[in-house]
PDB file of C-alpha atoms in Angstrom:
ATOM      1  CA  MET A  16      15.323 -13.699  18.585  1.00 81.00           C
ATOM      2  CA  LYS A  17      17.656 -10.579  17.356  1.00 94.00           C
ATOM      3  CA  PRO A  18      15.432  -8.319  14.728  1.00 97.00           C
ATOM      4  CA  THR A  19      16.467  -8.238  11.739  1.00 98.00           C
ATOM      5  CA  LEU A  20      16.877  -4.559   9.052  1.00 98.00           C
ATOM      6  CA  PHE A  21      15.273  -4.765   5.911  1.00 98.00           C
ATOM      7  CA  LEU A  22      16.189  -2.001   3.741  1.00 95.00           C
ATOM      8  CA  LEU A  23      14.355  -1.152   0.294  1.00 93.00           C
ATOM      9  CA  ALA A  24      16.830  -0.311  -2.717  1.00 87.00           C
ATOM     10  CA  ALA A  25      14.808  -0.749  -5.511  1.00 80.00           C
ATOM     11  CA  GLY A  26      14.142   1.495  -6.642  1.00 67.00           C
ATOM     12  CA  MET A  27      16.080   4.798  -8.455  1.00 47.00           C
ATOM     13  CA  GLY A  28      15.900   8.612  -7.287  1.00 44.00           C
ATOM     14  CA  SER A  29      13.701   9.970  -9.913  1.00 44.00           C
ATOM     15  CA  ARG A  30      14.592  13.775  -8.536  1.00 45.00           C
ATOM     16  CA  TYR A  31      17.908  13.307  -7.552  1.00 42.00           C
ATOM     17  CA  GLY A  32      18.869  11.612 -10.425  1.00 45.00           C
ATOM     18  CA  GLY A  33      20.825   8.388 -10.396  1.00 51.00           C
ATOM     19  CA  LEU A  34      21.117   5.551  -8.048  1.00 61.00           C
ATOM     20  CA  LYS A  35      21.577   7.505  -4.451  1.00 63.00           C
ATOM     21  CA  GLN A  36      21.633   4.186  -1.826  1.00 67.00           C
ATOM     22  CA  LEU A  37      24.939   3.666  -3.709  1.00 72.00           C
ATOM     23  CA  ASP A  38      26.552   7.393  -3.567  1.00 79.00           C
ATOM     24  CA  GLY A  39      29.554   7.494  -0.965  1.00 83.00           C
ATOM     25  CA  LEU A  40      28.420  10.604   1.268  1.00 89.00           C
ATOM     26  CA  GLY A  41      30.893  10.052   4.148  1.00 90.00           C
ATOM     27  CA  PRO A  42      34.390  10.881   4.708  1.00 90.00           C
ATOM     28  CA  ASP A  43      35.502   6.927   4.221  1.00 90.00           C
ATOM     29  CA  GLY A  44      32.975   6.903   1.171  1.00 88.00           C
ATOM     30  CA  GLU A  45      30.044   5.132   3.012  1.00 91.00           C
ATOM     31  CA  THR A  46      26.792   5.667   1.864  1.00 89.00           C
ATOM     32  CA  ILE A  47      23.650   6.401   3.970  1.00 91.00           C
ATOM     33  CA  MET A  48      22.529   2.819   4.647  1.00 90.00           C
ATOM     34  CA  ASP A  49      26.217   2.037   5.588  1.00 93.00           C
ATOM     35  CA  TYR A  50      25.297   4.208   8.981  1.00 95.00           C
ATOM     36  CA  SER A  51      21.560   2.919   9.286  1.00 95.00           C
ATOM     37  CA  ILE A  52      23.666  -0.426   9.381  1.00 96.00           C
ATOM     38  CA  TYR A  53      25.870   0.912  12.177  1.00 96.00           C
ATOM     39  CA  ASP A  54      23.118   2.009  14.227  1.00 96.00           C
ATOM     40  CA  ALA A  55      20.810  -0.894  13.435  1.00 97.00           C
ATOM     41  CA  ILE A  56      23.538  -3.146  14.930  1.00 96.00           C
ATOM     42  CA  GLU A  57      24.065  -0.578  17.859  1.00 95.00           C
ATOM     43  CA  ALA A  58      20.973  -1.420  18.551  1.00 96.00           C
ATOM     44  CA  GLY A  59      20.947  -4.934  18.748  1.00 95.00           C
ATOM     45  CA  PHE A  60      20.085  -5.979  15.341  1.00 97.00           C
ATOM     46  CA  GLY A  61      21.271  -9.503  14.118  1.00 96.00           C
ATOM     47  CA  LYS A  62      20.999  -9.619  10.623  1.00 97.00           C
ATOM     48  CA  ILE A  63      20.634  -7.358   7.647  1.00 97.00           C
ATOM     49  CA  VAL A  64      18.284  -7.828   4.023  1.00 97.00           C
ATOM     50  CA  TRP A  65      18.220  -5.597   1.192  1.00 94.00           C
ATOM     51  CA  VAL A  66      15.482  -5.999  -1.476  1.00 94.00           C
ATOM     52  CA  ILE A  67      17.068  -4.622  -4.716  1.00 89.00           C
ATOM     53  CA  ARG A  68      16.758  -4.849  -8.509  1.00 87.00           C
ATOM     54  CA  ARG A  69      17.994  -8.257 -10.170  1.00 87.00           C
ATOM     55  CA  ASP A  70      19.841  -5.540 -12.620  1.00 83.00           C
ATOM     56  CA  PHE A  71      22.248  -4.064 -10.046  1.00 81.00           C
ATOM     57  CA  GLU A  72      23.049  -7.718  -7.745  1.00 86.00           C
ATOM     58  CA  GLU A  73      26.369  -7.668  -8.855  1.00 86.00           C
ATOM     59  CA  GLN A  74      27.699  -4.013  -8.388  1.00 81.00           C
ATOM     60  CA  PHE A  75      25.441  -4.298  -5.337  1.00 82.00           C
ATOM     61  CA  ARG A  76      27.514  -7.232  -4.324  1.00 88.00           C
ATOM     62  CA  ARG A  77      31.221  -5.714  -4.930  1.00 85.00           C
ATOM     63  CA  GLN A  78      30.482  -2.405  -3.842  1.00 80.00           C
ATOM     64  CA  ILE A  79      28.113  -2.895  -0.359  1.00 83.00           C
ATOM     65  CA  LEU A  80      28.019  -6.307   0.900  1.00 89.00           C
ATOM     66  CA  ALA A  81      31.934  -7.110   0.563  1.00 89.00           C
ATOM     67  CA  LYS A  82      32.302  -4.579   3.155  1.00 89.00           C
ATOM     68  CA  TYR A  83      29.720  -6.624   6.265  1.00 91.00           C
ATOM     69  CA  GLU A  84      31.628 -10.118   5.489  1.00 84.00           C
ATOM     70  CA  GLY A  85      32.142 -11.124   8.858  1.00 88.00           C
ATOM     71  CA  LYS A  86      30.736  -8.328  10.676  1.00 90.00           C
ATOM     72  CA  VAL A  87      26.599  -9.117  10.423  1.00 94.00           C
ATOM     73  CA  LYS A  88      24.897 -11.952   8.587  1.00 95.00           C
ATOM     74  CA  CYS A  89      23.791 -10.433   5.106  1.00 95.00           C
ATOM     75  CA  GLU A  90      21.304 -11.416   2.586  1.00 95.00           C
ATOM     76  CA  LEU A  91      19.281 -10.205  -0.562  1.00 95.00           C
ATOM     77  CA  CYS A  92      15.916 -10.813  -2.340  1.00 95.00           C
ATOM     78  CA  PHE A  93      14.708  -9.383  -5.507  1.00 94.00           C
ATOM     79  CA  GLN A  94      11.516  -7.016  -6.555  1.00 93.00           C
ATOM     80  CA  SER A  95      10.186  -7.009 -10.235  1.00 91.00           C
ATOM     81  CA  ILE A  96       7.214  -5.897 -12.043  1.00 91.00           C
ATOM     82  CA  ASP A  97       6.829  -9.873 -12.783  1.00 92.00           C
ATOM     83  CA  ALA A  98       6.671 -10.803  -9.289  1.00 92.00           C
ATOM     84  CA  LEU A  99       3.211 -11.612  -8.727  1.00 94.00           C
ATOM     85  CA  PRO A 100       0.592 -13.847  -7.095  1.00 93.00           C
ATOM     86  CA  GLU A 101      -0.265 -17.442  -8.905  1.00 93.00           C
ATOM     87  CA  GLY A 102      -3.082 -16.756 -11.659  1.00 92.00           C
ATOM     88  CA  PHE A 103      -1.590 -12.838 -12.114  1.00 94.00           C
ATOM     89  CA  SER A 104       0.016 -11.308 -14.929  1.00 93.00           C
ATOM     90  CA  CYS A 105       1.791  -8.206 -15.754  1.00 93.00           C
ATOM     91  CA  PRO A 106      -0.043  -5.958 -17.369  1.00 92.00           C
ATOM     92  CA  GLU A 107       1.101  -5.030 -20.809  1.00 91.00           C
ATOM     93  CA  GLY A 108       2.527  -2.016 -20.686  1.00 92.00           C
ATOM     94  CA  ARG A 109       3.562  -1.445 -17.061  1.00 91.00           C
ATOM     95  CA  GLN A 110       6.895   0.001 -15.991  1.00 88.00           C
ATOM     96  CA  LYS A 111       6.710   0.944 -12.651  1.00 87.00           C
ATOM     97  CA  PRO A 112       7.449  -1.505  -9.828  1.00 87.00           C
ATOM     98  CA  TRP A 113       4.279  -2.124  -7.575  1.00 92.00           C
ATOM     99  CA  GLY A 114       4.931   0.530  -4.425  1.00 91.00           C
ATOM    100  CA  THR A 115       6.570  -0.593  -0.965  1.00 92.00           C
ATOM    101  CA  ASN A 116       4.648  -3.299   0.193  1.00 94.00           C
ATOM    102  CA  HIS A 117       5.150  -5.620  -2.827  1.00 95.00           C
ATOM    103  CA  ALA A 118       8.690  -4.953  -1.826  1.00 95.00           C
ATOM    104  CA  VAL A 119       8.050  -5.865   1.835  1.00 97.00           C
ATOM    105  CA  LEU A 120       6.309  -9.271   0.317  1.00 96.00           C
ATOM    106  CA  MET A 121      10.028 -10.077  -1.462  1.00 96.00           C
ATOM    107  CA  GLY A 122      11.662 -10.885   2.004  1.00 97.00           C
ATOM    108  CA  LYS A 123       8.951 -13.611   3.102  1.00 96.00           C
ATOM    109  CA  ASP A 124      11.464 -16.095   2.550  1.00 95.00           C
ATOM    110  CA  VAL A 125      14.139 -15.345   4.404  1.00 96.00           C
ATOM    111  CA  ILE A 126      12.698 -13.161   6.906  1.00 97.00           C
ATOM    112  CA  LYS A 127      11.534 -15.335   9.865  1.00 96.00           C
ATOM    113  CA  GLU A 128      12.217 -12.772  12.821  1.00 96.00           C
ATOM    114  CA  PRO A 129      10.306  -9.532  13.904  1.00 97.00           C
ATOM    115  CA  PHE A 130      12.220  -6.818  11.430  1.00 98.00           C
ATOM    116  CA  CYS A 131      12.337  -3.388  10.888  1.00 98.00           C
ATOM    117  CA  VAL A 132      11.781  -1.543   7.403  1.00 98.00           C
ATOM    118  CA  ILE A 133      13.375   1.524   6.429  1.00 96.00           C
ATOM    119  CA  ASN A 134      14.281   3.229   3.389  1.00 91.00           C
ATOM    120  CA  CYS A 135      18.361   3.094   1.991  1.00 87.00           C
ATOM    121  CA  ASP A 136      18.345   7.097   1.205  1.00 84.00           C
ATOM    122  CA  ASP A 137      17.017   8.581   4.639  1.00 88.00           C
ATOM    123  CA  PHE A 138      19.698   9.001   7.217  1.00 92.00           C
ATOM    124  CA  TYR A 139      17.776   8.452  10.407  1.00 94.00           C
ATOM    125  CA  ASN A 140      19.378   8.724  13.123  1.00 92.00           C
ATOM    126  CA  ARG A 141      20.850   6.702  16.164  1.00 93.00           C
ATOM    127  CA  ASP A 142      17.586   7.436  18.418  1.00 95.00           C
ATOM    128  CA  ALA A 143      15.208   5.853  15.866  1.00 96.00           C
ATOM    129  CA  PHE A 144      17.005   2.112  15.440  1.00 97.00           C
ATOM    130  CA  ARG A 145      17.248   2.545  19.124  1.00 97.00           C
ATOM    131  CA  VAL A 146      13.455   3.125  20.104  1.00 97.00           C
ATOM    132  CA  ILE A 147      12.605   0.115  16.927  1.00 98.00           C
ATOM    133  CA  GLY A 148      14.967  -1.966  18.319  1.00 97.00           C
ATOM    134  CA  LYS A 149      13.920  -2.164  22.007  1.00 97.00           C
ATOM    135  CA  PHE A 150      10.325  -2.091  20.760  1.00 97.00           C
ATOM    136  CA  LEU A 151      10.963  -5.671  18.572  1.00 97.00           C
ATOM    137  CA  CYS A 152      13.426  -7.011  21.019  1.00 96.00           C
ATOM    138  CA  GLU A 153      10.746  -7.229  24.028  1.00 96.00           C
ATOM    139  CA  LEU A 154       8.130  -8.148  21.788  1.00 96.00           C
ATOM    140  CA  PRO A 155       6.828 -11.705  22.711  1.00 93.00           C
ATOM    141  CA  GLU A 156       8.132 -14.796  20.871  1.00 89.00           C
ATOM    142  CA  ASP A 157       4.867 -15.797  19.437  1.00 90.00           C
ATOM    143  CA  ALA A 158       3.575 -12.364  18.835  1.00 94.00           C
ATOM    144  CA  LYS A 159       1.877 -11.422  15.998  1.00 95.00           C
ATOM    145  CA  GLY A 160      -0.234  -7.997  15.111  1.00 96.00           C
ATOM    146  CA  GLN A 161       1.628  -5.892  17.149  1.00 96.00           C
ATOM    147  CA  TYR A 162       3.258  -3.452  14.860  1.00 98.00           C
ATOM    148  CA  ALA A 163       5.189  -0.061  15.661  1.00 98.00           C
ATOM    149  CA  MET A 164       5.708   2.674  13.245  1.00 96.00           C
ATOM    150  CA  VAL A 165       8.658   5.708  14.327  1.00 96.00           C
ATOM    151  CA  GLY A 166       7.362   8.677  14.549  1.00 95.00           C
ATOM    152  CA  PHE A 167       9.817  11.386  13.218  1.00 94.00           C
ATOM    153  CA  ARG A 168       8.400  15.274  14.108  1.00 95.00           C
ATOM    154  CA  VAL A 169       7.827  16.503  11.394  1.00 95.00           C
ATOM    155  CA  ALA A 170       9.776  19.398  11.987  1.00 94.00           C
ATOM    156  CA  ASN A 171      12.693  17.135  12.180  1.00 92.00           C
ATOM    157  CA  THR A 172      12.337  16.001   8.466  1.00 92.00           C
ATOM    158  CA  LEU A 173      12.174  19.172   5.918  1.00 91.00           C
ATOM    159  CA  SER A 174      14.015  20.042   3.321  1.00 86.00           C
ATOM    160  CA  GLU A 175      15.403  23.503   2.417  1.00 85.00           C
ATOM    161  CA  ASN A 176      15.419  22.654  -1.463  1.00 85.00           C
ATOM    162  CA  GLY A 177      12.021  21.936  -2.029  1.00 87.00           C
ATOM    163  CA  THR A 178       8.830  20.080  -0.859  1.00 89.00           C
ATOM    164  CA  VAL A 179       8.557  16.743   0.654  1.00 88.00           C
ATOM    165  CA  SER A 180       6.159  13.854   0.999  1.00 87.00           C
ATOM    166  CA  ARG A 181       5.261  12.174   4.648  1.00 88.00           C
ATOM    167  CA  GLY A 182       3.135  10.163   6.068  1.00 87.00           C
ATOM    168  CA  ILE A 183       1.099  12.745   8.666  1.00 92.00           C
ATOM    169  CA  CYS A 184      -0.224  10.576  11.115  1.00 92.00           C
ATOM    170  CA  SER A 185      -2.810  10.233  14.332  1.00 93.00           C
ATOM    171  CA  LYS A 186      -3.183   8.346  16.902  1.00 93.00           C
ATOM    172  CA  ASP A 187      -5.146   7.178  20.301  1.00 95.00           C
ATOM    173  CA  GLU A 188      -5.117   7.760  23.543  1.00 94.00           C
ATOM    174  CA  ASN A 189      -3.024   4.037  23.933  1.00 95.00           C
ATOM    175  CA  GLY A 190      -0.418   5.444  21.133  1.00 95.00           C
ATOM    176  CA  CYS A 191      -1.484   3.668  18.838  1.00 96.00           C
ATOM    177  CA  LEU A 192      -1.722   5.002  14.984  1.00 96.00           C
ATOM    178  CA  THR A 193      -5.388   5.858  14.125  1.00 95.00           C
ATOM    179  CA  THR A 194      -4.143   7.020  10.007  1.00 89.00           C
ATOM    180  CA  CYS A 195      -1.199   7.618   8.006  1.00 86.00           C
ATOM    181  CA  VAL A 196      -2.538   9.854   5.383  1.00 86.00           C
ATOM    182  CA  GLU A 197       0.270  10.651   2.958  1.00 82.00           C
ATOM    183  CA  ARG A 198       0.766  14.094   2.219  1.00 87.00           C
ATOM    184  CA  THR A 199       2.806  14.779  -0.954  1.00 82.00           C
ATOM    185  CA  LYS A 200       4.169  18.620  -0.571  1.00 89.00           C
ATOM    186  CA  ILE A 201       5.265  19.753   3.228  1.00 93.00           C
ATOM    187  CA  ALA A 202       7.440  22.355   4.068  1.00 93.00           C
ATOM    188  CA  ARG A 203       8.149  25.473   6.047  1.00 94.00           C
ATOM    189  CA  ILE A 204       5.982  28.519   4.628  1.00 91.00           C
ATOM    190  CA  ASP A 205       6.213  31.707   6.890  1.00 90.00           C
ATOM    191  CA  GLY A 206       8.101  30.170   9.839  1.00 92.00           C
ATOM    192  CA  LYS A 207       5.152  27.616   9.703  1.00 94.00           C
ATOM    193  CA  VAL A 208       5.169  23.611   8.703  1.00 95.00           C
ATOM    194  CA  ALA A 209       2.112  23.055   6.407  1.00 94.00           C
ATOM    195  CA  TYR A 210       1.012  21.037   3.506  1.00 92.00           C
ATOM    196  CA  ARG A 211      -0.515  21.899   0.075  1.00 86.00           C
ATOM    197  CA  GLU A 212      -4.013  20.817   0.492  1.00 73.00           C
ATOM    198  CA  ASP A 213      -5.420  17.799  -2.034  1.00 63.00           C
ATOM    199  CA  ASN A 214      -2.004  17.865  -3.173  1.00 55.00           C
ATOM    200  CA  LYS A 215      -3.081  20.420  -5.746  1.00 61.00           C
ATOM    201  CA  ASP A 216      -0.339  23.733  -6.802  1.00 60.00           C
ATOM    202  CA  ASP A 217      -3.332  25.902  -6.897  1.00 67.00           C
ATOM    203  CA  GLY A 218      -4.946  24.746  -2.919  1.00 73.00           C
ATOM    204  CA  LYS A 219      -4.075  26.223   0.120  1.00 85.00           C
ATOM    205  CA  TRP A 220      -1.360  25.467   2.770  1.00 90.00           C
ATOM    206  CA  ILE A 221      -2.875  24.189   5.955  1.00 92.00           C
ATOM    207  CA  GLU A 222      -0.624  24.619   8.954  1.00 94.00           C
ATOM    208  CA  ILE A 223       0.464  21.682  11.124  1.00 95.00           C
ATOM    209  CA  ASP A 224       2.102  21.516  14.451  1.00 95.00           C
ATOM    210  CA  ASP A 225       6.131  20.729  14.370  1.00 95.00           C
ATOM    211  CA  ASN A 226       5.957  17.999  16.480  1.00 94.00           C
ATOM    212  CA  THR A 227       2.836  16.314  14.471  1.00 94.00           C
ATOM    213  CA  PRO A 228       4.174  12.631  13.961  1.00 94.00           C
ATOM    214  CA  VAL A 229       5.321  11.675  10.015  1.00 93.00           C
ATOM    215  CA  SER A 230       6.548   8.163   8.949  1.00 91.00           C
ATOM    216  CA  MET A 231       9.718   8.063   7.534  1.00 91.00           C
ATOM    217  CA  ASN A 232       8.815   4.716   6.125  1.00 90.00           C
ATOM    218  CA  MET A 233      10.724   2.815   9.559  1.00 96.00           C
ATOM    219  CA  TRP A 234       8.125   0.157  10.434  1.00 97.00           C
ATOM    220  CA  GLY A 235       8.071  -2.282  12.559  1.00 98.00           C
ATOM    221  CA  PHE A 236       6.168  -5.879  12.166  1.00 98.00           C
ATOM    222  CA  THR A 237       6.494  -9.245  13.213  1.00 97.00           C
ATOM    223  CA  PRO A 238       7.075 -12.193  10.307  1.00 97.00           C
ATOM    224  CA  ASP A 239       2.776 -12.429  10.342  1.00 97.00           C
ATOM    225  CA  TYR A 240       2.743  -9.692   8.772  1.00 98.00           C
ATOM    226  CA  PHE A 241       3.857 -11.308   5.142  1.00 98.00           C
ATOM    227  CA  THR A 242       0.914 -13.217   5.114  1.00 97.00           C
ATOM    228  CA  TYR A 243      -1.729 -10.303   5.706  1.00 97.00           C
ATOM    229  CA  SER A 244       0.102  -9.012   3.228  1.00 97.00           C
ATOM    230  CA  GLU A 245      -0.075 -11.561   0.621  1.00 96.00           C
ATOM    231  CA  GLU A 246      -4.176 -11.846   1.113  1.00 96.00           C
ATOM    232  CA  TYR A 247      -4.349  -8.432   0.470  1.00 96.00           C
ATOM    233  CA  PHE A 248      -2.225  -7.895  -2.611  1.00 96.00           C
ATOM    234  CA  LYS A 249      -4.358 -10.013  -4.243  1.00 96.00           C
ATOM    235  CA  GLU A 250      -7.473  -7.801  -3.968  1.00 95.00           C
ATOM    236  CA  PHE A 251      -5.228  -5.429  -4.539  1.00 95.00           C
ATOM    237  CA  LEU A 252      -4.550  -6.560  -8.090  1.00 95.00           C
ATOM    238  CA  SER A 253      -8.382  -8.186  -8.655  1.00 95.00           C
ATOM    239  CA  ASP A 254      -9.566  -4.011  -8.267  1.00 95.00           C
ATOM    240  CA  PRO A 255      -9.833  -3.319 -12.365  1.00 94.00           C
ATOM    241  CA  ALA A 256      -8.863  -0.065 -11.118  1.00 94.00           C
ATOM    242  CA  ASN A 257      -5.769  -1.017  -9.841  1.00 94.00           C
ATOM    243  CA  ILE A 258      -4.709  -3.129 -13.068  1.00 93.00           C
ATOM    244  CA  GLU A 259      -6.227  -0.160 -15.514  1.00 92.00           C
ATOM    245  CA  ASN A 260      -3.516   2.515 -13.770  1.00 92.00           C
ATOM    246  CA  LEU A 261      -0.144   1.497 -14.743  1.00 93.00           C
ATOM    247  CA  LYS A 262       1.227   3.624 -11.655  1.00 90.00           C
ATOM    248  CA  SER A 263      -0.781   2.103  -8.923  1.00 92.00           C
ATOM    249  CA  GLU A 264       0.957   1.239  -6.048  1.00 90.00           C
ATOM    250  CA  PHE A 265       0.793  -1.308  -3.118  1.00 93.00           C
ATOM    251  CA  PHE A 266       2.261   0.988  -0.594  1.00 90.00           C
ATOM    252  CA  ILE A 267       3.308  -0.161   3.308  1.00 92.00           C
ATOM    253  CA  PRO A 268       0.530   2.334   4.910  1.00 89.00           C
ATOM    254  CA  LEU A 269      -2.501   1.151   2.641  1.00 90.00           C
ATOM    255  CA  MET A 270      -1.866  -2.622   4.500  1.00 94.00           C
ATOM    256  CA  VAL A 271      -1.008  -1.015   7.789  1.00 94.00           C
ATOM    257  CA  ASN A 272      -4.345   0.765   7.611  1.00 91.00           C
ATOM    258  CA  LYS A 273      -6.277  -1.656   6.546  1.00 94.00           C
ATOM    259  CA  LEU A 274      -4.990  -4.129   9.672  1.00 96.00           C
ATOM    260  CA  ILE A 275      -5.627  -1.125  12.205  1.00 95.00           C
ATOM    261  CA  THR A 276      -8.786  -0.281  10.635  1.00 93.00           C
ATOM    262  CA  GLU A 277     -10.471  -3.696  10.919  1.00 95.00           C
ATOM    263  CA  GLY A 278      -8.524  -4.638  14.319  1.00 95.00           C
ATOM    264  CA  THR A 279      -6.836  -7.332  12.671  1.00 96.00           C
ATOM    265  CA  ALA A 280      -3.467  -5.756  14.696  1.00 97.00           C
ATOM    266  CA  THR A 281      -2.415  -2.615  16.548  1.00 97.00           C
ATOM    267  CA  CYS A 282       0.509  -0.126  15.372  1.00 97.00           C
ATOM    268  CA  LYS A 283       2.563   1.798  18.506  1.00 97.00           C
ATOM    269  CA  VAL A 284       4.301   5.306  17.211  1.00 97.00           C
ATOM    270  CA  LEU A 285       6.804   5.448  18.999  1.00 97.00           C
ATOM    271  CA  ASP A 286       8.621   9.103  19.037  1.00 94.00           C
ATOM    272  CA  THR A 287      12.556  10.448  18.416  1.00 94.00           C
ATOM    273  CA  THR A 288      14.161  12.639  19.047  1.00 90.00           C
ATOM    274  CA  SER A 289      16.225  11.840  15.523  1.00 92.00           C
ATOM    275  CA  LYS A 290      16.803  14.373  13.029  1.00 89.00           C
ATOM    276  CA  TRP A 291      16.447  13.121   9.760  1.00 88.00           C
ATOM    277  CA  PHE A 292      18.581  13.848   6.402  1.00 86.00           C
ATOM    278  CA  GLY A 293      18.944  12.922   3.602  1.00 79.00           C
ATOM    279  CA  VAL A 294      19.193  13.298  -0.672  1.00 79.00           C
ATOM    280  CA  THR A 295      15.717  14.079  -1.831  1.00 74.00           C
ATOM    281  CA  TYR A 296      16.997  16.638  -4.136  1.00 78.00           C
ATOM    282  CA  ALA A 297      20.576  16.259  -5.894  1.00 81.00           C
ATOM    283  CA  GLU A 298      20.855  20.066  -4.573  1.00 86.00           C
ATOM    284  CA  ASP A 299      20.770  18.313  -0.480  1.00 85.00           C
ATOM    285  CA  ARG A 300      23.525  16.106  -1.198  1.00 89.00           C
ATOM    286  CA  PRO A 301      26.475  19.138   0.228  1.00 91.00           C
ATOM    287  CA  ASP A 302      24.567  19.487   3.169  1.00 89.00           C
ATOM    288  CA  THR A 303      24.284  16.148   3.990  1.00 90.00           C
ATOM    289  CA  VAL A 304      27.955  15.518   4.019  1.00 93.00           C
ATOM    290  CA  ALA A 305      28.412  18.144   5.903  1.00 94.00           C
ATOM    291  CA  ARG A 306      26.096  16.737   8.485  1.00 92.00           C
ATOM    292  CA  ILE A 307      27.588  13.685   8.621  1.00 94.00           C
ATOM    293  CA  LYS A 308      31.355  14.907   8.630  1.00 95.00           C
ATOM    294  CA  ALA A 309      30.381  16.799  11.839  1.00 95.00           C
ATOM    295  CA  LEU A 310      28.709  14.002  13.225  1.00 94.00           C
ATOM    296  CA  VAL A 311      32.502  12.289  12.510  1.00 95.00           C
ATOM    297  CA  ASP A 312      34.343  15.242  13.481  1.00 95.00           C
ATOM    298  CA  ASP A 313      32.400  14.676  17.387  1.00 95.00           C
ATOM    299  CA  GLY A 314      32.941  11.507  18.112  1.00 94.00           C
ATOM    300  CA  THR A 315      29.475   9.914  16.786  1.00 93.00           C
ATOM    301  CA  TYR A 316      30.513   7.508  14.008  1.00 94.00           C
ATOM    302  CA  PRO A 317      34.232   6.884  13.509  1.00 94.00           C
ATOM    303  CA  GLU A 318      36.125   7.769  10.245  1.00 90.00           C
ATOM    304  CA  LYS A 319      35.700   4.291   8.684  1.00 89.00           C
ATOM    305  CA  LEU A 320      32.630   2.435   9.678  1.00 89.00           C
ATOM    306  CA  PHE A 321      33.590  -1.576   8.667  1.00 86.00           C
TER     307      PHE A 321
END
């Protein structure tokens, strides 16, 4: 069974200032996600699923889905803040979505095969899709609890226009993830990659090796992951602290850390030579356009993808 590519497209880029998922950056108006889908199909993926907000469904179908008709199977699912388990309701005043793992949960009715989760606004590059595609395609048919994460080398994921947020990863002797700690301010300082301690502006910078694996939110799961996530989301919502904090979020690393800590699952850290780029900031856009053009010019991608 071919794996599915699951794209998280329900959020707006607050630092970028708009729906960057729909921004045409390629020579024929391609979005970053178009390149991800092209690479995924090349890597053996057989279905594409997006999770989006229902209020831009019409634009999404017209601008994005139409170009894939007849080329690959496509499906949509929708994230909303009131999509909660039975017995739970959205706290009054909450406007922020419930986070990346809540978005993943929205795919439980349409994804029945191994799947890879990615962000829509990150250019992951071809090698990353090859390594995660190979992992998912080689899983036994009844595999459960055998997950993977593409571990990008942190030096390949930085922006020249400001700090970035990355999950800094540790792994055991078998190459399996032991921890994934989100650091919200990572940059190259005086020639060294470093993160701000405790994420405080007055904290000191902690140096890390250029090859330290970090999460770019590129995960490989089997469908049992939905069951675990549903149960843990109920625990998450039962915690008064998460209800009272109107900005609390149910993140993918939170779920994965729980599963590996309790021994329910393993998560292989897959190395990639891919160099990330994207549009974390509006100032990143010209460089991203230039990088894509260079990849087209050298023949890595055709001028018109689909």
